[in-house]
Coordinates of C-alpha atoms in Angstrom, one line a residue:
M590 CA 6.1 2.2 5.4
P591 CA 8.3 3.2 7.2
Y592 CA 10.0 5.9 5.1
P593 CA 13.0 4.7 3.0
F594 CA 15.6 7.1 4.3
V595 CA 18.9 7.5 2.5
L596 CA 21.9 7.5 4.9
P597 CA 24.3 10.5 4.5
T598 CA 28.0 10.1 3.9
T599 CA 30.8 12.2 5.3
S600 CA 34.4 13.3 4.7
A601 CA 37.5 12.2 6.6
F602 CA 38.4 14.3 9.7
S603 CA 41.1 14.2 12.3
F604 CA 40.0 15.5 15.7
S605 CA 43.7 16.1 16.7
S606 CA 43.9 18.7 14.0
S607 CA 41.3 20.9 15.7
F608 CA 41.1 19.7 19.4
S609 CA 43.5 18.8 22.2
C610 CA 42.8 17.4 25.6
E611 CA 45.0 18.0 28.6
T612 CA 43.3 15.6 30.9
H613 CA 42.8 12.8 28.4
P614 CA 45.4 13.1 25.6
S615 CA 44.3 10.1 23.7
L616 CA 40.6 11.2 23.5
P617 CA 41.0 13.0 20.1
L618 CA 42.8 10.0 18.5
N619 CA 40.2 7.5 19.7
A620 CA 37.4 9.8 18.5
S621 CA 39.0 10.0 15.1
T622 CA 39.4 6.2 15.0
H623 CA 35.8 5.5 15.7
R624 CA 34.6 8.3 13.3
G625 CA 36.7 6.7 10.6
V626 CA 34.8 3.4 11.1
V627 CA 31.5 5.3 10.8
R628 CA 32.7 7.0 7.6
D629 CA 33.8 3.7 6.0
T630 CA 30.6 1.9 7.1
L631 CA 28.4 4.6 5.6
K632 CA 30.4 4.5 2.3
K633 CA 30.1 0.8 2.1
H634 CA 26.4 0.9 2.9
K635 CA 25.8 3.4 0.1
R636 CA 27.5 1.2 -2.5
L637 CA 25.7 -2.0 -1.6
P638 CA 22.7 -3.2 -3.6
P639 CA 19.3 -2.6 -1.9
L640 CA 18.9 -6.2 -0.7
S641 CA 22.3 -6.2 0.9
Q642 CA 21.7 -2.8 2.5
V643 CA 18.8 -4.4 4.5
S644 CA 21.2 -6.7 6.4
N645 CA 24.0 -4.0 6.7
V646 CA 21.9 -1.5 8.6
S647 CA 22.8 -3.1 11.9
S648 CA 26.5 -2.5 11.1
V649 CA 25.8 1.2 10.6
V650 CA 23.9 1.5 13.9
S651 CA 26.7 -0.3 15.7
S652 CA 29.4 1.9 14.4
L653 CA 27.4 5.1 15.2
N654 CA 26.7 3.8 18.7
S655 CA 30.4 3.2 19.2
Y656 CA 31.4 6.7 17.9
L657 CA 28.8 8.8 19.8
P658 CA 30.3 8.3 23.3
Y659 CA 33.6 9.8 22.2
L660 CA 31.9 12.6 20.3
F661 CA 29.8 13.5 23.4
A662 CA 33.0 13.3 25.6
I663 CA 34.7 16.0 23.4
D664 CA 31.5 18.0 23.4
A665 CA 31.4 17.8 27.2
G666 CA 35.0 18.8 27.5
L667 CA 34.5 21.9 25.4
S668 CA 31.6 22.9 27.7
H669 CA 33.5 22.0 30.9
R670 CA 31.1 19.3 31.9
A671 CA 32.1 16.2 33.8
V672 CA 31.7 12.7 32.3
Q673 CA 31.2 9.8 34.8
G674 CA 32.4 12.2 37.5
E675 CA 35.6 13.0 35.7
E676 CA 36.6 16.4 34.4
I677 CA 37.6 16.6 30.8
N678 CA 39.4 19.6 29.5
V679 CA 39.2 19.9 25.7
I680 CA 40.8 22.9 24.0
L681 CA 39.8 24.1 20.5
K682 CA 42.9 24.8 18.5
T683 CA 41.2 25.7 15.2
A684 CA 37.7 25.5 13.7
P685 CA 37.0 22.0 12.4
A686 CA 36.4 21.5 8.7
I687 CA 34.0 18.6 8.1
E688 CA 31.7 17.8 5.2
W689 CA 28.4 15.8 5.2
R690 CA 26.2 15.0 2.2
P691 CA 22.6 15.8 3.1
T692 CA 19.8 13.5 1.9
L693 CA 16.6 15.3 2.8
S694 CA 17.5 18.8 1.5
E695 CA 16.3 19.9 -1.9
S696 CA 19.7 21.0 -3.2
A697 CA 21.2 21.3 -6.6
V698 CA 23.2 18.4 -8.1
V699 CA 26.9 18.9 -8.5
P700 CA 27.8 19.4 -12.2
G701 CA 29.3 16.2 -13.7
K702 CA 28.0 14.1 -10.8
R703 CA 24.8 12.4 -9.9
E704 CA 24.8 13.4 -6.2
T705 CA 24.0 16.5 -4.3
A706 CA 26.8 18.7 -3.1
R707 CA 28.3 18.2 0.4
V708 CA 27.7 20.7 3.2
K709 CA 30.7 22.1 5.0
I710 CA 30.4 22.6 8.7
Q711 CA 32.8 24.2 11.1
S712 CA 31.2 23.4 14.4
L713 CA 31.2 20.3 16.6
E714 CA 27.6 21.0 17.4
Y715 CA 26.6 20.2 13.8
E716 CA 28.7 17.1 13.8
V717 CA 26.6 15.9 16.7
F718 CA 23.4 16.8 14.8
F719 CA 24.5 14.9 11.7
A720 CA 25.7 11.8 13.6
L721 CA 22.4 11.6 15.6
S722 CA 20.3 12.3 12.5
A723 CA 22.1 9.5 10.7
L724 CA 21.4 7.2 13.7
A725 CA 17.7 8.1 13.7
S726 CA 17.5 7.3 10.0
A727 CA 19.3 4.0 10.5
C728 CA 16.8 3.1 13.2
T729 CA 14.0 3.7 10.8
L730 CA 15.7 1.5 8.2
Q731 CA 16.0 -1.2 10.9
A732 CA 12.2 -1.0 11.3
R733 CA 11.9 -1.5 7.5
A734 CA 14.2 -4.4 7.6
A735 CA 12.1 -6.1 10.3
L736 CA 8.9 -5.5 8.3
Q737 CA 10.1 -6.5 4.9
P738 CA 9.3 -10.3 5.2
L739 CA 5.7 -9.4 5.9
Y740 CA 5.4 -7.8 2.4
V741 CA 7.1 -10.4 0.3
T742 CA 4.6 -12.4 -1.8
S743 CA 7.1 -14.7 -3.5
A744 CA 7.7 -16.9 -0.4
A745 CA 5.4 -18.6 2.1
P746 CA 3.6 -16.3 4.4
V747 CA 5.2 -15.7 7.8
G748 CA 3.7 -17.3 10.9
T749 CA 1.7 -15.4 13.6
Q750 CA 4.6 -15.4 16.1
Q751 CA 7.1 -14.3 13.5
R752 CA 4.8 -11.5 12.4
Q753 CA 4.2 -10.3 16.0
A754 CA 8.0 -10.3 16.7
A755 CA 8.7 -8.3 13.5
L756 CA 6.1 -5.7 14.4
A757 CA 7.4 -5.4 18.0
S758 CA 11.0 -5.0 16.8
A759 CA 9.9 -2.4 14.2
S760 CA 7.9 -0.5 16.8
K761 CA 10.9 -0.3 19.1
S762 CA 13.2 1.0 16.4
L763 CA 10.7 3.7 15.4
L764 CA 10.3 4.8 19.0
D765 CA 14.1 5.0 19.3
A766 CA 14.2 7.2 16.2
A767 CA 11.5 9.4 17.7
S768 CA 13.4 9.7 20.9
I769 CA 16.6 10.8 19.1
C770 CA 14.8 13.3 16.9
D771 CA 13.0 14.8 19.9
Y772 CA 16.4 15.3 21.6
L773 CA 17.7 17.0 18.5
A774 CA 14.7 19.3 18.3
A775 CA 15.1 20.3 21.9
R776 CA 18.9 20.8 21.5
A777 CA 18.4 23.0 18.4
E778 CA 16.4 25.5 20.5
G779 CA 19.7 26.8 21.9
L780 CA 21.3 27.5 18.5
V781 CA 21.4 31.1 17.3
A782 CA 22.8 30.7 13.8
A783 CA 20.8 29.1 11.0
P784 CA 21.8 25.5 10.3
P785 CA 23.9 24.8 7.1
C786 CA 21.1 22.6 5.6
A787 CA 17.6 21.6 6.3
D788 CA 18.5 18.0 7.3
I789 CA 19.7 19.2 10.7
S790 CA 17.2 22.0 11.2
Q791 CA 14.8 22.1 14.2
A792 CA 11.8 21.8 11.9
A793 CA 13.2 18.6 10.2
A794 CA 14.0 17.1 13.6
R795 CA 10.5 17.7 14.9
A796 CA 9.0 16.5 11.6
Q797 CA 10.9 13.2 11.8
C798 CA 9.9 12.8 15.4
S799 CA 6.2 13.2 14.4
L800 CA 6.7 10.9 11.4
A801 CA 8.2 8.1 13.6
L802 CA 5.3 8.5 16.1
A803 CA 2.8 8.2 13.3
E804 CA 4.4 5.1 11.9
A805 CA 4.7 3.5 15.3
T806 CA 1.1 4.2 16.0
L807 CA 0.0 2.5 12.7
L808 CA 2.2 -0.5 13.6
A809 CA 0.3 -0.8 16.9
V810 CA -2.9 -1.0 14.9
L811 CA -1.3 -3.4 12.4
K812 CA -0.6 -5.9 15.2
D813 CA -4.3 -6.7 15.6
D814 CA -5.5 -5.7 12.1
P815 CA -6.0 -9.0 10.1
Y816 CA -7.2 -7.5 6.8
P817 CA -3.9 -6.5 5.2
A818 CA -2.5 -10.0 5.9
V819 CA -5.6 -11.5 4.4
V820 CA -5.2 -9.5 1.2
A821 CA -1.5 -10.3 1.0
Q822 CA -2.2 -13.9 1.5
D823 CA -4.7 -13.9 -1.3
R824 CA -2.0 -12.6 -3.7
N825 CA 0.7 -15.0 -2.5
R826 CA 1.0 -17.9 -5.0
N827 CA 3.1 -20.0 -2.4
D828 CA 0.2 -20.0 0.1
T829 CA -1.5 -23.3 0.4
E830 CA -3.5 -22.7 3.5
W831 CA -6.6 -21.8 1.5
M832 CA -6.9 -25.5 0.4
Y833 CA -7.9 -26.7 3.8
K834 CA -8.6 -23.6 5.9
A835 CA -10.5 -20.4 5.2
P836 CA -8.8 -17.2 6.3
E837 CA -9.7 -16.3 9.9
I838 CA -10.7 -12.7 10.4
P839 CA -11.2 -12.1 14.1
K840 CA -13.2 -9.2 15.5
V841 CA -11.2 -6.0 16.1
R842 CA -11.6 -3.1 18.4
T843 CA -12.8 -0.9 15.6
H844 CA -13.6 2.3 17.4
L845 CA -10.3 2.3 19.2
F846 CA -8.3 1.5 16.1
A847 CA -10.1 4.3 14.2
R848 CA -9.0 6.8 16.8
L849 CA -5.4 5.6 16.8
C850 CA -5.3 6.0 13.0
L851 CA -6.6 9.5 13.3
A852 CA -3.9 10.3 15.8
A853 CA -1.3 9.0 13.3
A854 CA -2.9 11.2 10.7
D855 CA -2.5 14.2 13.0
H856 CA 1.2 13.4 13.5
A857 CA 1.7 13.1 9.8
A858 CA -0.1 16.4 9.1
Q859 CA 2.1 18.1 11.8
A860 CA 5.2 16.7 10.1
H861 CA 4.1 17.9 6.7
S862 CA 3.3 21.4 8.1
L863 CA 6.8 21.7 9.7
C864 CA 8.6 20.6 6.5
A865 CA 6.4 22.8 4.2
G866 CA 7.2 25.8 6.4
A867 CA 10.9 25.2 6.0
G868 CA 11.0 27.5 3.0
G869 CA 10.9 24.8 0.3
R870 CA 14.2 23.3 1.5
I871 CA 12.9 19.8 2.2
S872 CA 12.8 17.2 -0.6
H873 CA 9.5 17.0 -2.5
G874 CA 9.6 13.2 -2.2
F875 CA 9.6 13.4 1.6
L876 CA 6.8 15.9 1.6
R877 CA 4.7 13.7 -0.7
Y878 CA 5.3 10.7 1.5
L879 CA 4.0 12.7 4.6
E880 CA 0.9 13.7 2.7
D881 CA 0.3 10.1 1.6
L882 CA 0.8 8.9 5.1
R883 CA -1.8 11.3 6.4
R884 CA -4.3 10.2 3.7
T885 CA -3.6 6.5 4.4
S886 CA -4.1 7.0 8.1
R887 CA -7.5 8.7 7.6
A888 CA -8.5 6.0 5.1
K889 CA -7.7 3.3 7.7
A890 CA -9.9 5.1 10.2
C891 CA -12.7 5.2 7.7
R892 CA -12.2 1.4 7.2
F893 CA -12.5 0.6 10.9
L894 CA -15.6 2.8 11.2
A895 CA -17.0 0.9 8.2
I896 CA -16.3 -2.5 9.9
D897 CA -18.0 -1.2 13.1
A898 CA -21.1 -0.2 11.1
E899 CA -21.1 -3.6 9.2
L900 CA -20.9 -5.5 12.5
G901 CA -23.9 -3.5 13.7
G902 CA -26.0 -4.5 10.7
Q903 CA -25.7 -1.2 8.9
T904 CA -24.3 -2.4 5.6
G905 CA -25.3 0.8 3.7
T906 CA -23.4 3.0 6.2
A907 CA -20.4 0.7 6.0
I908 CA -20.2 1.1 2.2
A909 CA -20.5 4.8 2.7
W910 CA -17.5 4.7 5.1
L911 CA -15.5 2.7 2.5
Q912 CA -16.3 5.4 -0.1
A913 CA -15.1 8.0 2.3
G914 CA -11.9 6.0 2.6
F915 CA -11.4 6.0 -1.1
L916 CA -12.1 9.8 -1.0
E917 CA -9.4 10.3 1.6
L918 CA -6.9 8.3 -0.5
G919 CA -7.8 10.3 -3.6
V920 CA -8.8 7.1 -5.5
E921 CA -11.6 7.4 -8.0
R922 CA -14.0 4.4 -7.9
K923 CA -16.3 3.3 -10.8
D924 CA -19.5 1.4 -10.5
V925 CA -18.6 -1.8 -8.6
K926 CA -21.4 -3.7 -10.2
K927 CA -20.0 -3.2 -13.7
S928 CA -16.3 -3.4 -13.0
G929 CA -16.4 -6.1 -10.3
G930 CA -14.3 -4.0 -8.0
G931 CA -11.2 -3.9 -10.1
G932 CA -12.0 -1.5 -12.9
G933 CA -11.7 -2.4 -16.6
G934 CA -9.6 -2.0 -19.7
L935 CA -6.5 0.1 -19.5
S936 CA -7.2 1.2 -15.9
K937 CA -7.2 -2.5 -14.7
F938 CA -4.0 -3.2 -16.6
K939 CA -2.3 -0.2 -15.1
K940 CA -3.5 -1.1 -11.6
E941 CA -2.2 -4.7 -11.9
W942 CA 1.2 -3.5 -13.3
T943 CA 1.5 -1.1 -10.4
E944 CA 0.8 -3.9 -7.9
R945 CA 3.3 -6.2 -9.5
R946 CA 6.0 -3.5 -9.5
E947 CA 5.4 -2.8 -5.8
D948 CA 5.7 -6.5 -5.0
R949 CA 9.0 -6.7 -6.9
K950 CA 10.3 -3.8 -4.9
A951 CA 9.5 -5.6 -1.6
E952 CA 11.3 -8.7 -2.9
K953 CA 14.4 -6.8 -3.9
G954 CA 14.5 -4.6 -0.8
A955 CA 14.2 -1.4 -2.8
D956 CA 11.9 1.6 -2.1
W957 CA 8.9 -0.5 -1.2
G958 CA 6.2 1.3 0.7
A959 CA 7.3 4.7 -0.6
D960 CA 3.6 5.5 -1.1
A961 CA 3.0 5.2 2.7
S962 CA 1.0 2.0 2.1
K963 CA -1.7 3.7 0.0
L964 CA -1.8 0.8 -2.4
E965 CA -2.1 -1.7 0.4
E966 CA -5.0 0.1 2.0
T967 CA -6.7 0.5 -1.4
R968 CA -6.6 -3.3 -1.9
V969 CA -8.3 -3.8 1.5
L970 CA -11.0 -1.2 0.8
E971 CA -11.7 -2.8 -2.6
M972 CA -12.0 -6.3 -1.1
L973 CA -14.5 -5.1 1.5
E974 CA -16.4 -3.0 -1.0
V975 CA -17.0 -5.9 -3.4
K976 CA -18.1 -8.1 -0.6
W977 CA -20.4 -5.7 1.1
T978 CA -21.9 -4.3 -2.1
K979 CA -22.9 -7.8 -3.2
Q980 CA -24.5 -8.5 0.1
N981 CA -26.3 -5.2 0.1
D982 CA -27.6 -5.7 -3.4
T983 CA -28.9 -9.2 -2.8
I984 CA -29.9 -9.4 0.9
F985 CA -30.0 -6.1 2.9
T986 CA -30.8 -3.4 0.2
Q987 CA -30.0 -0.6 2.5
A988 CA -29.6 3.0 1.4
I989 CA -26.1 4.4 1.2
P990 CA -25.8 7.8 3.0
P991 CA -23.7 10.7 1.7
T992 CA -20.0 10.5 2.7
G993 CA -19.9 14.1 3.7
Q994 CA -22.2 13.6 6.7
L995 CA -20.0 10.7 7.9
L996 CA -16.7 12.5 7.6
A997 CA -18.1 15.3 9.8
Q998 CA -18.8 12.7 12.5
M999 CA -15.3 11.3 12.7
P1000 CA -14.0 11.1 16.3
S1001 CA -10.8 12.6 17.6
G1002 CA -7.5 10.9 17.7
R1003 CA -6.1 8.9 20.6
E1004 CA -2.4 8.5 21.5
I1005 CA -0.9 5.2 22.3
C1006 CA 2.9 5.7 21.9
S1007 CA 5.1 7.7 24.3
I1008 CA 8.6 9.0 23.8
K1009 CA 11.3 8.1 26.3
P1010 CA 13.9 10.8 26.8
F1011 CA 17.0 10.1 24.9
Q1012 CA 20.1 9.7 27.1
P1013 CA 23.4 10.6 25.3
P1014 CA 25.8 7.6 25.5
L1015 CA 28.7 8.1 27.8
L1016 CA 32.1 6.5 28.1
D1017 CA 32.7 4.2 31.0
G1018 CA 35.3 4.8 33.7
A1019 CA 37.7 2.3 32.3
A1020 CA 37.7 3.9 28.9
L1021 CA 38.3 7.3 30.4
E1022 CA 41.1 6.1 32.6
A1023 CA 42.8 4.5 29.6
M1024 CA 42.8 7.7 27.6
R1025 CA 44.8 9.5 30.3
A1026 CA 47.9 8.0 28.6
P1027 CA 49.4 9.8 25.7
P1028 CA 48.5 8.6 22.2
D1029 CA 50.5 5.7 20.9
R1030 CA 50.4 6.8 17.2
S1031 CA 49.7 9.8 15.1
D1032 CA 46.2 10.9 14.2
D1033 CA 46.2 10.8 10.4
A1034 CA 42.4 10.2 9.9
G1035 CA 42.2 13.5 8.0
N1036 CA 44.8 12.4 5.4
Y1037 CA 42.5 9.9 3.7
P1038 CA 40.6 10.9 0.5
S1039 CA 37.4 12.7 1.4
S1040 CA 35.5 11.9 -1.8
D1041 CA 32.9 9.2 -1.9
E1042 CA 34.4 7.9 -5.2
D1043 CA 38.0 7.6 -3.8
T1044 CA 38.6 4.4 -1.9
I1045 CA 41.8 2.8 -0.7
V1046 CA 41.5 -0.9 -1.8
D1047 CA 43.8 -3.3 -0.1
A1048 CA 43.6 -6.1 -2.6
V1049 CA 45.7 -7.7 -5.4
P1050 CA 45.1 -6.0 -8.8
V1051 CA 43.4 -7.9 -11.6
G1052 CA 45.9 -10.3 -13.3
A1053 CA 48.3 -10.3 -10.4
F1054 CA 48.9 -13.4 -8.2
P1055 CA 50.3 -13.3 -4.7
G1056 CA 53.9 -14.5 -4.5
T1057 CA 54.6 -13.9 -8.2
Q1058 CA 54.1 -10.2 -9.0
G1059 CA 55.6 -8.7 -5.9
D1060 CA 54.2 -6.0 -3.7
Y1061 CA 52.2 -3.8 -6.0
R1062 CA 52.0 -1.0 -3.4
T1063 CA 55.8 -0.6 -3.2
G1064 CA 57.0 -2.1 -6.4
T1065 CA 59.2 -4.6 -4.5
P1066 CA 59.4 -8.0 -6.3
N1067 CA 59.1 -11.3 -4.6
Y1068 CA 61.8 -13.9 -5.3
Y1069 CA 60.1 -17.0 -4.0

C-alpha cells in the first residue's frame, strides 16, 4: 500500500503540426518542448531498476507540472477562454495523432513484444486526460516512496518523527492524486464519445479517486496505530531497543479507528464496483488489489473492535473479533493451542517464505504491498490472537461468542479526508507575454522515433575514444 502504478509512455508529437496560435505564435513550440521532456522522463523512468525508480518519481512529477500549463493554455485557446486575462486564439490545422501506452487496461500484448499495444488518440482532450492520469499515478508513487523506509526490515527502524513525517507526506500525495482524479471524472461527464481505453474512462477516474481516499484514510489510522510497527520491529534483526526497553503500545481510539477503517472499506468497494462495471476492460491485478484493500480495511476494523473489547475485560469477545478479522481476510486459522499461532509443517514453511519474499520486495523497491497489506494485518492479528488466547486459557476462561453475531453489530464508517478542488495550472503573465514573439526555431519534436525501444544516445560508442576516432555521428576524423 499504496497501489504500485505503472506509469504510461507516449510517442513524440509536434504541436505545430496540428495547431497554430495567432496571438501567441511561440505557444505550440513551447508546448512541444515541454512535452518532449515529459516523454523522455517517462521513458527513462520505465527503464530504471525498481530501486532507482523510487527516487526518480519526483522528476516525473516535475516534468508533468511544467508541461501542463502549456497544454491547458492550448486547450483554453481552442475553447476561446482567457488565460490570466489574456485572450489566446489557437487554430486547429489538422487532427493530432498521438500515442499513449495504457497500463490499467486489460489489452492484448503486441506479437513479438512484451508490452501492450499503444492507443492512438486524435483529440487534445484525451491528451489532457492521459497527462493528468499520469500525474495522479506519479503522486501515488510518491506516497509509496515516502512510506518505503517504514517497511524495510534490513535497516534500523525509523524514529517516531521520521515516521510521522513520512506518513504526512504520503497522505498529502494521495489526496493530491484524489483531487486530480476527481477533476478528471467531472470533466469526463461532458464527453460524448467513448474513450479509446479504460485508463482514461470516467469509471477509472472515479475508481482511482475512491482508491486514493481509502488509502489516505488508512494512513490517517496508521499514524496512531502502534501495532504494525511493533510487529515490524519484532522481525527487524537490526533492532536493539528490545535489549533495554520493552515496546510501548499506547492506548488508541479504537472505536473511532474502526469506523475510519470501515469508511476506507466502503471506498475500496466502490472503486471495485466501478472497475468491475467497466466491461472487463480493467486489469485483473488492479481489481484484485481493490478487493484485497476492502478485506484488509474490514479486518483492521475488526482488530480495533477486538482491542476495545479486550480493554473492557471481555477477552472472549476480543478473540471472536480477531477470528472475524481472519474471516474478512480469507485466512484459515488452525487451533492456536496446537500450532502456537504460526501453523505447522508445510504451511508454516510457506508462510515464512512468503513473508521473506515480501520483505525483499520492500528492500528492493519492487511491488511491495501489492496485496494491500493483507500479510501485514495477518501478522498483527496472529500476534494478538496468540497473546489473548493464552491469557484466556490460563486466567480469564471466557466463552468465545460466534463471529456472525459480532459482524452484524459493526458500526458505520466515518469520513476523515476531504478532497480539495483541483485547479488546472496556468501560465503566468510573463510567460504569456514572451510567447507573443515568433518562434526562434522549427518545431521538430514529431521527428524523433516514437518507439519506446528507439533512443537517440549522445555518447561515444564502445571502443572509441574522444579525440582519436573523430566524430562518429558525421564520420569526420579528428587530426589532433
